[in-house]
Amino acid sequence: MSEKHEGFMKALKCRECGREYPLAATHVCEFDFGPLEVAYDYDRIKKSMTKAAIHSRAQSMWRYRELLPVANDPTVGLQVGFTPLVKADRLAKKLGIRELWIKNDTVNYPTLSFKDRVVSVALSRALELGFETVACASTGNLANSVAANAASAGLKAYVFIPSDLEQGKIVNSLVYGANVITIKGHYDEVNRLCAEIAGKFGWAFVNVNMRPYYSEGSKSMAYEIIEQSGWRIPQHTVVPMASGSLLTKIQKGYQEFVKLGLVAEAEYSIHGAQATGCSPISVAQKAGLDFFKPVKPNTIAKSLAIGTPADGFYALRVMKETGGAADDVTDDEIREGIRLLAECEGIFAETAGGVTVGVAKKLIASGKIPANDSAVLCITGNGLKTLDAVVGHVGKTREIKPSLREFEAMLASEEKVNA
Ligand SMILES: *Cc1c(COP(=O)(O)O)cnc(C)c1O
Ligand SMILES: [Zn+2]
């Protein structure tokens, strides 16, 4: 039997017991139910992925393709990633920190959230494995991204979401012609149903049976942050947490670049952000616990509303290992965070972005992120998709007749009020 060509991947490997599995559409260890993760041939990657090689490639997440789990060249989402890393001086001043950067995935291609990174990988791999139908359990952004990328790849798509999602998120899935199934329940119930469906139908559920590949896409955000920071690991990275996967993959990405000699080893901390209305991971972190207690979500940050976070345990471990902290913010603080980022930097983020800004503010105020340090905030989704959350909280329009006199009178009366 000839060895199958699997690119730079070696196997799927259980995170608990280390047992290895073939690179198929499977996600749990048969022995201890531990999650499976892609293992790579780093010796070969080191020869192939030099800084010069990276620089010579197109500006997308695929410039790091050796560290992304596809056997051949990617086929879906070739333009995804390489979003701007923005120096945020005005917001830095407001939050009281020396230096601040925004990793701006509100403008990720094509569906304006970081989920295009994970979906690009999952669908490229799904095609390699011969699937014709893709699916997902989603809090909104993932459904948008699966729907759009499946459309462009000519794949059939089923997306499952809680029925109480924002209009923007629902329309942004329907428009691509995907089958959108709304479930009367929280995400955790949607996810449980999808696990059953995935076992029965031969579909590629990007975050169920394809999860080992899908989740690796998040690492690209870490690689880009390092390259765009001038090949350095930032002292502090603040990451929003739903399942906790993105946070763990930022750590994996930083560590891989250290291992490959692409960046110098450095002291750094990775911090986690949640909404108070769904904060199982941050509550556990603040109490110094290694395990979280599941909760029933109630927050405007619906994209982060996962009450039983699949990677919560591992996210807690990463924060502990890196000296990071977690915190959470209320709905009002989320809106304030959205406004701060918009008014200071001209970036309109969705509720998850408000969570990240609000938590960064708290961590800086408490000294957990020292005021003299430098931090990167991962802003993961676009505000145009969660208008419902801010309508009525962003100031008011003023209406006048099309008359210069009326405009001048309006300004004069406002000056009087402001005087
Ligand atoms: C999915 C999502 C996250 C983080 O999700 P994890 O499950 O923790 O990886 C963060 N922000 C937005 C906007 C998301 O849609
Ligand atoms: Zn195992």
Short mmCIF file of C-alpha atoms and ligand atoms in Angstrom, two decimals:
data_model
loop_
_atom_site.label_atom_id
_atom_site.label_comp_id
_atom_site.label_asym_id
_atom_site.label_seq_id
_atom_site.Cartn_x
_atom_site.Cartn_y
_atom_site.Cartn_z
CA MET A 1 0.00 0.00 0.00
CA SER A 2 1.42 3.37 -0.96
CA GLU A 3 1.44 6.18 1.60
CA LYS A 4 -1.24 8.78 0.93
CA HIS A 5 -0.01 12.30 0.23
CA GLU A 6 -1.15 14.51 3.12
CA GLY A 7 1.00 17.62 2.61
CA PHE A 8 2.70 18.66 5.83
CA MET A 9 0.20 16.89 8.09
CA LYS A 10 1.25 13.72 9.91
CA ALA A 11 -1.90 12.51 11.68
CA LEU A 12 -4.78 13.46 13.91
CA LYS A 13 -3.62 13.18 17.50
CA CYS A 14 -5.62 12.99 20.75
CA ARG A 15 -4.88 15.95 23.01
CA GLU A 16 -5.33 13.77 26.08
CA CYS A 17 -3.61 10.42 25.41
CA GLY A 18 -1.59 11.20 22.27
CA ARG A 19 -3.05 8.29 20.26
CA GLU A 20 -2.84 8.91 16.52
CA TYR A 21 -5.65 8.61 13.97
CA PRO A 22 -5.79 8.81 10.15
CA LEU A 23 -6.48 12.26 8.66
CA ALA A 24 -10.21 11.62 8.15
CA ALA A 25 -13.39 13.52 9.10
CA THR A 26 -13.33 12.59 12.77
CA HIS A 27 -12.87 14.62 15.94
CA VAL A 28 -12.85 12.57 19.17
CA CYS A 29 -10.59 9.86 20.57
CA GLU A 30 -12.32 6.49 20.85
CA PHE A 31 -10.56 5.73 24.13
CA ASP A 32 -11.02 8.84 26.28
CA PHE A 33 -13.21 11.15 24.13
CA GLY A 34 -10.37 13.68 24.05
CA PRO A 35 -10.43 16.15 21.13
CA LEU A 36 -8.29 15.31 18.11
CA GLU A 37 -5.79 17.83 16.78
CA VAL A 38 -3.72 17.95 13.59
CA ALA A 39 -0.03 17.02 14.06
CA TYR A 40 2.52 18.35 11.53
CA ASP A 41 5.96 17.47 10.24
CA TYR A 42 7.73 20.58 11.58
CA ASP A 43 11.16 19.53 10.28
CA ARG A 44 9.89 19.61 6.71
CA ILE A 45 7.90 22.79 7.34
CA LYS A 46 11.02 24.54 8.66
CA LYS A 47 12.80 23.99 5.35
CA SER A 48 9.87 25.12 3.24
CA MET A 49 8.39 28.04 5.21
CA THR A 50 11.18 30.59 5.56
CA LYS A 51 10.53 34.32 5.98
CA ALA A 52 11.65 34.86 2.38
CA ALA A 53 9.17 32.27 1.15
CA ILE A 54 6.36 33.84 3.17
CA HIS A 55 7.21 37.33 1.86
CA SER A 56 7.09 36.12 -1.74
CA ARG A 57 3.50 34.89 -1.40
CA ALA A 58 0.13 36.61 -1.81
CA GLN A 59 -1.22 38.57 1.17
CA SER A 60 -3.79 36.12 2.51
CA MET A 61 -3.86 33.62 5.35
CA TRP A 62 -2.62 31.02 2.86
CA ARG A 63 0.88 32.54 2.84
CA TYR A 64 1.35 30.22 5.87
CA ARG A 65 -0.09 27.22 4.04
CA GLU A 66 2.40 24.64 5.40
CA LEU A 67 0.85 25.18 8.87
CA LEU A 68 -2.73 24.87 7.61
CA PRO A 69 -4.27 21.38 7.37
CA VAL A 70 -4.79 20.69 3.68
CA ALA A 71 -2.92 18.10 1.66
CA ASN A 72 -2.81 20.08 -1.59
CA ASP A 73 -3.19 23.72 -2.57
CA PRO A 74 -6.31 25.26 -0.98
CA THR A 75 -9.39 25.58 -3.16
CA VAL A 76 -11.81 27.64 -1.04
CA GLY A 77 -11.29 31.13 0.36
CA LEU A 78 -7.99 31.98 -1.31
CA GLN A 79 -8.40 35.70 -0.48
CA VAL A 80 -9.23 35.21 3.21
CA GLY A 81 -7.13 36.87 5.91
CA PHE A 82 -4.21 39.29 6.04
CA THR A 83 -6.56 41.84 7.55
CA PRO A 84 -5.09 45.16 8.78
CA LEU A 85 -3.22 45.49 12.06
CA VAL A 86 -4.08 49.07 12.99
CA LYS A 87 -2.14 51.25 15.44
CA ALA A 88 -4.83 52.64 17.73
CA ASP A 89 -3.32 55.73 19.38
CA ARG A 90 -6.57 57.50 20.20
CA LEU A 91 -8.10 54.39 21.80
CA ALA A 92 -4.81 53.73 23.64
CA LYS A 93 -5.08 57.14 25.25
CA LYS A 94 -8.71 56.54 26.27
CA LEU A 95 -7.88 53.14 27.80
CA GLY A 96 -4.71 54.42 29.46
CA ILE A 97 -2.11 52.22 27.81
CA ARG A 98 1.19 53.15 26.12
CA GLU A 99 0.65 51.25 22.88
CA LEU A 100 -2.40 49.55 21.39
CA TRP A 101 -3.09 47.71 18.13
CA ILE A 102 -6.32 46.44 16.59
CA LYS A 103 -6.25 43.22 14.57
CA ASN A 104 -9.17 44.17 12.39
CA ASP A 105 -11.11 41.11 11.24
CA THR A 106 -14.27 43.24 10.84
CA VAL A 107 -13.07 43.49 7.22
CA ASN A 108 -12.14 39.86 6.66
CA TYR A 109 -13.12 38.50 3.24
CA PRO A 110 -15.81 37.57 2.30
CA THR A 111 -18.26 37.70 5.27
CA LEU A 112 -16.65 40.24 7.61
CA SER A 113 -15.66 38.04 10.55
CA PHE A 114 -12.72 35.89 11.59
CA LYS A 115 -14.86 32.81 10.84
CA ASP A 116 -13.85 33.05 7.17
CA ARG A 117 -10.42 31.81 8.30
CA VAL A 118 -11.72 28.57 9.81
CA VAL A 119 -14.25 27.97 7.06
CA SER A 120 -11.71 28.44 4.28
CA VAL A 121 -9.66 25.63 5.81
CA ALA A 122 -12.62 23.38 6.62
CA LEU A 123 -14.16 23.59 3.14
CA SER A 124 -10.83 23.17 1.34
CA ARG A 125 -10.28 20.02 3.40
CA ALA A 126 -13.91 18.87 2.96
CA LEU A 127 -13.40 18.94 -0.83
CA GLU A 128 -10.18 16.94 -0.48
CA LEU A 129 -12.08 14.34 1.54
CA GLY A 130 -14.81 14.15 -1.13
CA PHE A 131 -17.76 15.80 0.63
CA GLU A 132 -20.57 17.41 -1.35
CA THR A 133 -22.60 18.87 1.53
CA VAL A 134 -21.22 21.07 4.30
CA ALA A 135 -22.95 22.14 7.50
CA CYS A 136 -22.41 23.82 10.84
CA ALA A 137 -23.86 24.66 14.24
CA SER A 138 -23.45 28.40 14.61
CA THR A 139 -24.01 31.47 16.76
CA GLY A 140 -24.27 33.47 13.51
CA ASN A 141 -20.96 34.37 11.92
CA LEU A 142 -20.00 30.78 11.18
CA ALA A 143 -23.32 30.24 9.39
CA ASN A 144 -22.69 33.36 7.26
CA SER A 145 -19.24 32.14 6.32
CA VAL A 146 -20.22 28.54 5.56
CA ALA A 147 -23.13 29.78 3.44
CA ALA A 148 -20.97 32.20 1.41
CA ASN A 149 -17.92 30.00 0.94
CA ALA A 150 -20.07 26.96 0.10
CA ALA A 151 -21.85 29.02 -2.55
CA SER A 152 -18.58 30.03 -4.19
CA ALA A 153 -17.29 26.45 -4.06
CA GLY A 154 -20.51 24.96 -5.46
CA LEU A 155 -21.16 22.95 -2.31
CA LYS A 156 -24.56 22.32 -0.73
CA ALA A 157 -24.91 23.95 2.69
CA TYR A 158 -27.06 23.39 5.77
CA VAL A 159 -26.56 25.85 8.61
CA PHE A 160 -28.18 25.50 12.05
CA ILE A 161 -28.62 28.54 14.32
CA PRO A 162 -30.60 29.53 17.43
CA SER A 163 -33.86 31.20 16.31
CA ASP A 164 -33.28 34.38 18.34
CA LEU A 165 -30.31 35.64 16.27
CA GLU A 166 -30.00 39.19 14.88
CA GLN A 167 -31.74 39.88 11.53
CA GLY A 168 -28.37 40.77 10.02
CA LYS A 169 -26.93 37.37 10.78
CA ILE A 170 -29.97 35.52 9.41
CA VAL A 171 -30.21 37.49 6.15
CA ASN A 172 -26.44 37.11 5.69
CA SER A 173 -26.89 33.33 5.54
CA LEU A 174 -30.11 33.19 3.49
CA VAL A 175 -28.86 35.44 0.71
CA TYR A 176 -26.33 32.83 -0.48
CA GLY A 177 -29.06 30.23 -0.95
CA ALA A 178 -28.01 28.07 2.00
CA ASN A 179 -30.53 25.93 3.88
CA VAL A 180 -30.94 27.89 7.12
CA ILE A 181 -32.52 25.90 9.95
CA THR A 182 -33.43 27.86 13.08
CA ILE A 183 -33.65 25.91 16.32
CA LYS A 184 -35.85 26.87 19.25
CA GLY A 185 -33.08 26.78 21.83
CA HIS A 186 -29.62 27.99 22.82
CA TYR A 187 -26.46 27.29 20.84
CA ASP A 188 -25.60 24.38 23.11
CA GLU A 189 -28.83 22.66 22.07
CA VAL A 190 -28.17 23.47 18.40
CA ASN A 191 -24.73 21.92 18.80
CA ARG A 192 -26.08 18.76 20.43
CA LEU A 193 -28.59 18.27 17.61
CA CYS A 194 -25.83 18.80 15.03
CA ALA A 195 -23.66 16.13 16.65
CA GLU A 196 -26.56 13.69 16.15
CA ILE A 197 -27.13 14.78 12.54
CA ALA A 198 -23.41 14.57 11.78
CA GLY A 199 -23.37 10.97 13.00
CA LYS A 200 -26.26 10.04 10.74
CA PHE A 201 -25.72 11.97 7.49
CA GLY A 202 -22.51 11.89 5.48
CA TRP A 203 -21.95 15.63 5.70
CA ALA A 204 -18.92 17.69 6.58
CA PHE A 205 -19.99 19.56 9.73
CA VAL A 206 -17.23 22.13 9.88
CA ASN A 207 -17.27 22.43 13.68
CA VAL A 208 -18.24 18.85 14.50
CA ASN A 209 -16.54 16.06 12.50
CA MET A 210 -14.29 18.56 10.65
CA ARG A 211 -13.37 20.45 13.85
CA PRO A 212 -9.68 19.38 13.95
CA TYR A 213 -9.11 21.02 10.53
CA TYR A 214 -11.52 23.92 10.97
CA SER A 215 -10.07 25.10 14.27
CA GLU A 216 -6.53 25.25 12.83
CA GLY A 217 -7.64 28.11 10.59
CA SER A 218 -7.70 30.38 13.65
CA LYS A 219 -3.91 30.09 13.94
CA SER A 220 -3.56 32.31 10.88
CA MET A 221 -4.61 35.29 13.01
CA ALA A 222 -1.59 34.66 15.27
CA TYR A 223 0.83 34.32 12.33
CA GLU A 224 -0.41 37.59 10.84
CA ILE A 225 -0.14 39.42 14.16
CA ILE A 226 3.49 38.32 14.47
CA GLU A 227 4.44 39.21 10.89
CA GLN A 228 2.58 42.54 10.96
CA SER A 229 4.19 43.44 14.30
CA GLY A 230 7.61 43.18 12.63
CA TRP A 231 8.18 39.51 13.51
CA ARG A 232 7.51 39.94 17.22
CA ILE A 233 5.02 38.41 19.63
CA PRO A 234 2.99 41.17 21.30
CA GLN A 235 3.32 41.50 25.08
CA HIS A 236 -0.47 41.17 25.46
CA THR A 237 -3.17 39.74 23.21
CA VAL A 238 -6.83 40.10 24.18
CA VAL A 239 -9.11 37.50 22.57
CA PRO A 240 -12.91 37.13 22.71
CA MET A 241 -14.06 33.66 23.81
CA ALA A 242 -17.11 31.67 22.72
CA SER A 243 -16.00 28.01 22.69
CA GLY A 244 -12.50 29.25 23.63
CA SER A 245 -11.00 27.75 20.47
CA LEU A 246 -9.62 30.98 18.96
CA LEU A 247 -7.72 31.77 22.16
CA THR A 248 -6.07 28.34 22.27
CA LYS A 249 -5.13 28.58 18.58
CA ILE A 250 -3.54 32.03 19.00
CA GLN A 251 -1.27 30.34 21.55
CA LYS A 252 -0.58 27.40 19.22
CA GLY A 253 0.24 29.82 16.39
CA TYR A 254 2.68 31.87 18.51
CA GLN A 255 4.37 28.68 19.75
CA GLU A 256 4.71 27.24 16.24
CA PHE A 257 6.48 30.37 14.99
CA VAL A 258 8.87 30.14 17.97
CA LYS A 259 9.49 26.45 17.22
CA LEU A 260 10.19 27.20 13.53
CA GLY A 261 12.61 29.99 14.46
CA LEU A 262 10.46 32.63 12.72
CA VAL A 263 10.15 34.72 15.89
CA ALA A 264 12.25 35.10 19.03
CA GLU A 265 11.01 33.54 22.22
CA ALA A 266 9.48 36.23 24.42
CA GLU A 267 7.39 36.79 27.51
CA TYR A 268 3.78 37.37 26.57
CA SER A 269 0.28 36.95 27.99
CA ILE A 270 -2.96 35.91 26.29
CA HIS A 271 -6.12 37.28 27.92
CA GLY A 272 -9.73 36.16 27.42
CA ALA A 273 -12.88 38.28 27.05
CA GLN A 274 -16.51 37.26 27.63
CA ALA A 275 -19.89 38.87 28.17
CA THR A 276 -21.11 38.79 31.77
CA GLY A 277 -24.36 37.22 30.50
CA CYS A 278 -22.37 34.21 29.26
CA SER A 279 -19.10 34.02 31.16
CA PRO A 280 -18.37 30.44 32.18
CA ILE A 281 -14.67 30.71 31.27
CA SER A 282 -13.97 34.14 32.77
CA VAL A 283 -15.81 33.28 36.00
CA ALA A 284 -13.64 30.16 36.39
CA GLN A 285 -10.45 32.09 35.54
CA LYS A 286 -11.19 34.79 38.08
CA ALA A 287 -11.86 32.16 40.76
CA GLY A 288 -8.57 30.40 39.94
CA LEU A 289 -10.34 27.21 38.83
CA ASP A 290 -9.18 24.78 36.12
CA PHE A 291 -12.74 23.85 35.15
CA PHE A 292 -15.77 25.94 34.23
CA LYS A 293 -19.40 25.49 35.18
CA PRO A 294 -21.87 25.54 32.24
CA VAL A 295 -24.34 28.47 32.12
CA LYS A 296 -27.51 29.51 30.28
CA PRO A 297 -26.58 32.51 28.08
CA ASN A 298 -28.34 35.87 28.32
CA THR A 299 -26.38 38.60 26.53
CA ILE A 300 -26.49 40.88 23.48
CA ALA A 301 -23.15 39.32 22.45
CA LYS A 302 -24.91 36.44 20.72
CA SER A 303 -21.87 35.43 18.70
CA LEU A 304 -20.14 34.55 21.98
CA ALA A 305 -23.18 32.95 23.66
CA ILE A 306 -21.91 29.41 24.25
CA GLY A 307 -22.81 28.19 27.73
CA THR A 308 -20.83 24.94 27.48
CA PRO A 309 -17.60 25.98 25.74
CA ALA A 310 -15.92 22.98 24.07
CA ASP A 311 -12.41 24.41 24.53
CA GLY A 312 -13.04 26.20 27.82
CA PHE A 313 -10.75 23.86 29.75
CA TYR A 314 -7.87 24.39 27.31
CA ALA A 315 -8.45 28.16 27.17
CA LEU A 316 -8.14 28.30 30.97
CA ARG A 317 -4.89 26.38 30.71
CA VAL A 318 -3.44 28.77 28.09
CA MET A 319 -4.26 31.80 30.22
CA LYS A 320 -2.63 30.14 33.22
CA GLU A 321 0.50 29.17 31.26
CA THR A 322 0.95 32.63 29.77
CA GLY A 323 0.04 34.66 32.86
CA GLY A 324 -3.09 35.92 31.14
CA ALA A 325 -6.32 36.99 32.80
CA ALA A 326 -9.99 36.91 31.84
CA ASP A 327 -12.83 39.27 32.56
CA ASP A 328 -16.37 39.96 31.39
CA VAL A 329 -18.55 42.99 30.66
CA THR A 330 -22.26 43.83 30.85
CA ASP A 331 -24.48 44.68 27.88
CA ASP A 332 -24.06 48.42 28.58
CA GLU A 333 -20.29 48.06 28.75
CA ILE A 334 -20.39 46.12 25.44
CA ARG A 335 -22.21 49.02 23.76
CA GLU A 336 -19.75 51.46 25.30
CA GLY A 337 -16.88 49.36 23.92
CA ILE A 338 -18.41 49.39 20.44
CA ARG A 339 -18.78 53.19 20.61
CA LEU A 340 -15.26 53.75 21.94
CA LEU A 341 -13.70 51.76 19.10
CA ALA A 342 -15.90 53.49 16.51
CA GLU A 343 -15.36 57.04 17.83
CA CYS A 344 -11.61 56.64 18.41
CA GLU A 345 -10.56 54.53 15.44
CA GLY A 346 -13.38 54.57 12.89
CA ILE A 347 -13.91 50.83 13.21
CA PHE A 348 -17.45 49.51 13.64
CA ALA A 349 -17.30 46.15 15.40
CA GLU A 350 -20.08 43.80 16.36
CA THR A 351 -20.93 42.99 19.98
CA ALA A 352 -17.95 40.62 20.34
CA GLY A 353 -15.69 43.59 19.56
CA GLY A 354 -17.43 45.60 22.27
CA VAL A 355 -16.72 42.73 24.65
CA THR A 356 -13.01 42.73 23.75
CA VAL A 357 -12.60 46.51 24.09
CA GLY A 358 -14.59 46.57 27.35
CA VAL A 359 -12.55 43.76 28.88
CA ALA A 360 -9.25 45.33 27.72
CA LYS A 361 -10.32 48.53 29.46
CA LYS A 362 -10.93 46.62 32.70
CA LEU A 363 -7.66 44.67 32.50
CA ILE A 364 -5.70 47.88 31.94
CA ALA A 365 -7.51 49.69 34.76
CA SER A 366 -6.76 46.84 37.18
CA GLY A 367 -3.09 46.67 36.13
CA LYS A 368 -3.41 43.09 34.82
CA ILE A 369 -2.27 44.67 31.55
CA PRO A 370 0.36 47.17 32.77
CA ALA A 371 -0.13 50.72 31.42
CA ASN A 372 3.45 50.81 30.16
CA ASP A 373 3.07 47.73 27.97
CA SER A 374 1.81 47.12 24.43
CA ALA A 375 -1.34 45.13 23.57
CA VAL A 376 -3.16 43.75 20.53
CA LEU A 377 -6.97 43.45 20.59
CA CYS A 378 -8.50 40.79 18.34
CA ILE A 379 -11.60 42.43 16.86
CA THR A 380 -13.41 39.56 15.23
CA GLY A 381 -16.67 40.69 13.61
CA ASN A 382 -18.41 43.58 11.85
CA GLY A 383 -20.99 45.89 13.47
CA LEU A 384 -23.22 46.01 10.39
CA LYS A 385 -24.38 42.50 11.29
CA THR A 386 -25.51 43.36 14.84
CA LEU A 387 -27.28 46.69 14.33
CA ASP A 388 -30.08 45.45 16.64
CA ALA A 389 -27.68 45.70 19.59
CA VAL A 390 -26.91 49.40 19.19
CA VAL A 391 -30.03 50.91 17.62
CA GLY A 392 -31.28 53.60 20.00
CA HIS A 393 -27.91 53.82 21.79
CA VAL A 394 -25.82 55.77 19.29
CA GLY A 395 -27.12 59.34 19.33
CA LYS A 396 -29.93 60.84 17.28
CA THR A 397 -30.34 62.33 13.83
CA ARG A 398 -31.62 65.92 13.56
CA GLU A 399 -34.10 66.77 10.83
CA ILE A 400 -34.45 70.16 9.16
CA LYS A 401 -36.07 71.56 6.00
CA PRO A 402 -33.72 72.06 3.02
CA SER A 403 -33.07 75.65 4.13
CA LEU A 404 -29.81 77.39 5.08
CA ARG A 405 -31.70 79.52 7.63
CA GLU A 406 -32.98 76.43 9.41
CA PHE A 407 -29.49 74.89 9.48
CA GLU A 408 -28.00 78.04 10.97
CA ALA A 409 -30.81 78.25 13.51
CA MET A 410 -30.19 74.63 14.47
CA LEU A 411 -26.46 75.24 15.01
CA ALA A 412 -27.18 78.40 17.01
CA SER A 413 -29.64 76.63 19.30
CA GLU A 414 -27.19 73.78 19.86
CA GLU A 415 -24.41 76.23 20.68
CA LYS A 416 -26.69 77.80 23.27
CA VAL A 417 -27.34 74.39 24.82
CA ASN A 418 -23.64 73.51 24.81
CA ALA A 419 -22.50 76.93 26.13
C1 LIG B 1 -16.92 32.59 16.79
C2 LIG B 1 -16.51 33.94 17.21
C3 LIG B 1 -15.49 34.16 18.19
C4 LIG B 1 -14.73 33.14 18.98
O1 LIG B 1 -15.12 31.87 18.91
P1 LIG B 1 -14.38 30.63 19.61
O2 LIG B 1 -15.44 29.60 19.59
O3 LIG B 1 -13.98 31.04 20.99
O4 LIG B 1 -13.21 30.29 18.76
C5 LIG B 1 -15.14 35.47 18.44
N1 LIG B 1 -15.75 36.51 17.83
C6 LIG B 1 -16.70 36.33 16.91
C7 LIG B 1 -17.32 37.53 16.27
C8 LIG B 1 -17.12 35.04 16.56
O5 LIG B 1 -18.08 34.90 15.64
ZN ZN B 2 -7.25 9.83 23.66
#
